[in-house]
XYZ file of C-alpha atoms in Angstrom:
242
model
C -69.968 51.692 25.083
C -67.659 51.431 22.104
C -67.774 54.830 20.488
C -65.629 54.524 17.362
C -65.565 51.007 15.917
C -63.331 50.224 12.941
C -63.740 46.980 11.026
C -64.668 43.997 13.239
C -62.187 41.417 11.957
C -59.353 41.140 9.464
C -56.502 38.962 8.315
C -53.380 38.328 10.361
C -51.363 41.479 10.917
C -54.131 43.782 9.699
C -54.187 45.552 13.073
C -51.531 46.640 15.551
C -51.465 46.741 19.319
C -51.177 50.396 20.253
C -49.029 49.552 23.282
C -46.353 47.175 21.948
C -46.933 47.457 18.163
C -47.607 43.717 17.978
C -49.820 42.291 15.245
C -53.439 41.363 15.923
C -56.225 39.743 13.946
C -59.076 41.669 15.570
C -59.724 44.684 17.771
C -62.833 43.343 19.482
C -65.098 40.309 19.519
C -68.776 40.796 18.814
C -70.915 38.379 20.809
C -74.102 39.907 19.363
C -76.993 41.432 21.313
C -74.811 44.433 22.082
C -72.136 42.408 23.867
C -68.645 43.424 22.736
C -65.288 42.508 24.210
C -62.033 44.301 23.424
C -59.289 41.917 22.292
C -56.212 41.440 24.462
C -52.757 41.537 22.909
C -50.943 38.190 23.155
C -47.568 39.922 23.533
C -48.143 42.560 26.223
C -51.441 41.282 27.679
C -53.020 44.723 27.333
C -56.057 45.797 25.268
C -55.097 45.847 21.589
C -56.695 49.250 21.048
C -58.377 51.056 23.930
C -59.141 54.011 21.658
C -62.024 52.192 19.970
C -63.998 53.100 23.102
C -62.960 56.749 23.039
C -64.672 59.752 21.530
C -62.914 61.146 18.422
C -62.232 64.407 20.284
C -60.247 62.533 22.951
C -58.314 60.701 20.233
C -57.526 64.016 18.548
C -56.284 65.514 21.816
C -54.001 62.529 22.364
C -52.705 62.880 18.803
C -51.982 66.572 19.407
C -50.010 65.484 22.482
C -48.034 63.227 20.088
C -48.816 60.021 21.968
C -47.543 56.984 20.092
C -50.661 54.984 21.013
C -52.938 57.528 19.347
C -50.777 57.547 16.218
C -50.878 53.730 15.999
C -54.652 53.773 16.393
C -55.069 56.292 13.570
C -52.521 54.780 11.198
C -53.088 51.059 11.665
C -56.518 50.487 13.172
C -58.774 52.922 11.323
C -59.648 53.662 7.721
C -58.751 57.332 7.372
C -58.275 58.476 3.790
C -58.144 62.237 4.260
C -54.355 62.525 3.925
C -54.536 63.787 0.339
C -57.185 66.429 1.043
C -55.451 67.398 4.284
C -52.168 67.884 2.427
C -53.782 70.159 -0.171
C -55.552 72.214 2.490
C -52.344 72.615 4.540
C -50.474 73.743 1.433
C -53.235 76.238 0.681
C -52.898 77.618 4.223
C -49.137 77.967 3.835
C -49.481 79.534 0.370
C -52.035 82.038 1.696
C -49.721 83.039 4.539
C -46.821 83.574 2.154
C -49.019 85.476 -0.295
C -50.252 87.717 2.523
C -46.695 88.438 3.654
C -45.754 89.207 0.063
C -48.547 91.782 -0.159
C -47.567 93.306 3.195
C -43.981 93.710 2.008
C -45.089 95.842 -0.940
C -44.107 99.473 -0.420
C -46.287 100.855 -3.216
C -49.322 102.649 -1.750
C -50.835 103.684 -5.083
C -54.572 102.783 -5.036
C -54.163 101.343 -8.511
C -51.821 98.806 -6.987
C -54.792 97.213 -5.190
C -55.358 95.319 -8.424
C -52.378 93.188 -7.416
C -54.448 91.714 -4.618
C -56.845 90.332 -7.172
C -54.095 88.677 -9.160
C -54.083 84.971 -8.644
C -50.629 84.354 -10.090
C -48.751 85.243 -6.898
C -50.930 82.920 -4.843
C -50.535 80.041 -7.316
C -46.798 80.633 -7.376
C -46.640 80.468 -3.582
C -48.691 77.269 -3.640
C -46.284 75.742 -6.150
C -43.235 76.769 -4.116
C -44.754 75.390 -0.894
C -45.552 72.117 -2.698
C -42.014 71.769 -4.045
C -40.506 72.526 -0.641
C -42.659 69.924 1.092
C -41.934 67.385 -1.645
C -38.179 67.938 -1.274
C -38.544 67.623 2.513
C -40.287 64.263 2.146
C -37.774 63.077 -0.457
C -34.935 63.876 1.946
C -36.666 61.828 4.648
C -37.290 58.865 2.353
C -33.728 58.848 1.019
C -32.250 58.959 4.520
C -34.491 56.205 5.874
C -33.993 54.012 2.813
C -30.230 54.446 3.122
C -30.067 53.757 6.875
C -32.856 51.171 7.243
C -33.454 49.564 3.821
C -35.140 46.558 5.445
C -37.915 48.841 6.687
C -38.860 50.070 3.221
C -38.710 46.939 1.101
C -42.252 47.016 -0.254
C -44.266 49.647 -2.030
C -46.876 49.458 0.734
C -44.209 50.527 3.265
C -43.506 53.704 1.275
C -47.228 54.413 0.901
C -47.885 53.949 4.625
C -44.976 56.222 5.572
C -46.113 58.866 3.081
C -49.654 58.694 4.489
C -48.263 59.070 8.026
C -46.162 62.085 7.042
C -49.085 63.776 5.282
C -51.411 63.231 8.237
C -48.785 64.509 10.679
C -48.612 67.871 8.913
C -52.041 68.795 10.297
C -50.336 71.354 12.525
C -50.060 73.682 9.511
C -53.796 74.305 9.865
C -52.863 76.545 12.790
C -51.337 78.984 10.298
C -54.757 80.437 9.520
C -55.671 81.354 13.147
C -52.159 82.766 13.569
C -52.785 85.106 10.636
C -56.381 86.000 11.573
C -55.466 86.901 15.154
C -52.367 88.784 14.101
C -50.348 90.370 16.879
C -46.773 91.270 17.717
C -45.920 87.650 18.518
C -47.020 86.205 15.165
C -43.432 85.298 14.056
C -42.951 83.439 17.340
C -46.265 81.607 16.827
C -45.219 80.584 13.316
C -41.930 79.240 14.690
C -43.782 77.185 17.307
C -46.104 75.810 14.613
C -43.078 74.765 12.535
C -41.525 72.982 15.533
C -44.827 71.267 16.347
C -45.164 69.972 12.762
C -41.604 68.601 12.872
C -42.299 66.856 16.190
C -45.450 65.324 14.677
C -43.479 64.181 11.626
C -40.881 62.576 13.883
C -43.522 60.711 15.862
C -45.233 59.542 12.665
C -41.953 58.110 11.332
C -41.156 56.474 14.661
C -44.566 54.817 14.947
C -44.818 53.731 11.320
C -41.389 52.068 11.137
C -41.107 51.178 14.846
C -37.817 53.054 15.234
C -36.025 54.715 18.131
C -36.278 58.467 18.710
C -32.941 59.423 17.132
C -33.254 58.067 13.581
C -36.499 59.942 12.716
C -34.901 63.237 13.745
C -31.838 62.370 11.692
C -34.076 61.844 8.642
C -35.947 65.080 9.340
C -32.630 66.945 9.581
C -31.620 65.825 6.085
C -35.124 66.574 4.855
C -34.743 70.144 6.112
C -31.350 70.440 4.407
C -32.870 69.443 1.065
C -35.847 71.745 1.634
C -33.580 74.706 2.424
C -31.549 73.882 -0.669
C -34.704 74.301 -2.748
C -35.419 77.619 -0.985
C -31.900 78.870 -1.787
C -32.399 77.859 -5.407
C -35.611 79.884 -5.626
C -33.916 82.864 -4.017
C -31.062 82.709 -6.524
C -33.700 82.740 -9.250
C -34.964 86.015 -7.773
C -38.263 84.610 -6.471
C -39.795 85.815 -3.210
C -40.389 82.805 -0.985
């Protein structure tokens, strides 16, 4: 049966076909008495959204594999409003990792220095730095895309949808916590892989949201990283540990 059902019907263009990105007015037709029929896309003649039959775990696995169909299902055909909370939690994970590394780098072994671990200022500072870095990264992406494809970002809703997609695609940062808990000699390598995975997710989110080719999203991410690293260099010149 249909496991995860979004809204039954909507206005023209409210949904997207996960295969060809074409617009659709409905995902399924309810004939009552438990009889449901998945809508067929008029453009590609395939089911508009096969994922409405799937278990959320399967959808999550497909999203982790960065399948465009899963991203379209999540972004266009469901009502998911956890992007704000997810962003805050990911930033907290990143701030905790940086705070932990800052404590490990301390060479002072005086027992009295343990009080530093109770100080919240360092953690709040790391959270602020992580927030500014991510904001600069997103700003670099938006500026690049607006400069290269202004027709794609004409309306405020286009910016909001892209921002939502970028925030949701940073879920890979949640892996920072297990990487720290199960610390081993390969932790730096794990952190590098997590960074690459998040960037790949960001690229796929941009590509799906704006229906672009594979090159332009990476171009935008490249300039986003340049702006982010510029912020890091600024903090380092100010004498802050980042």
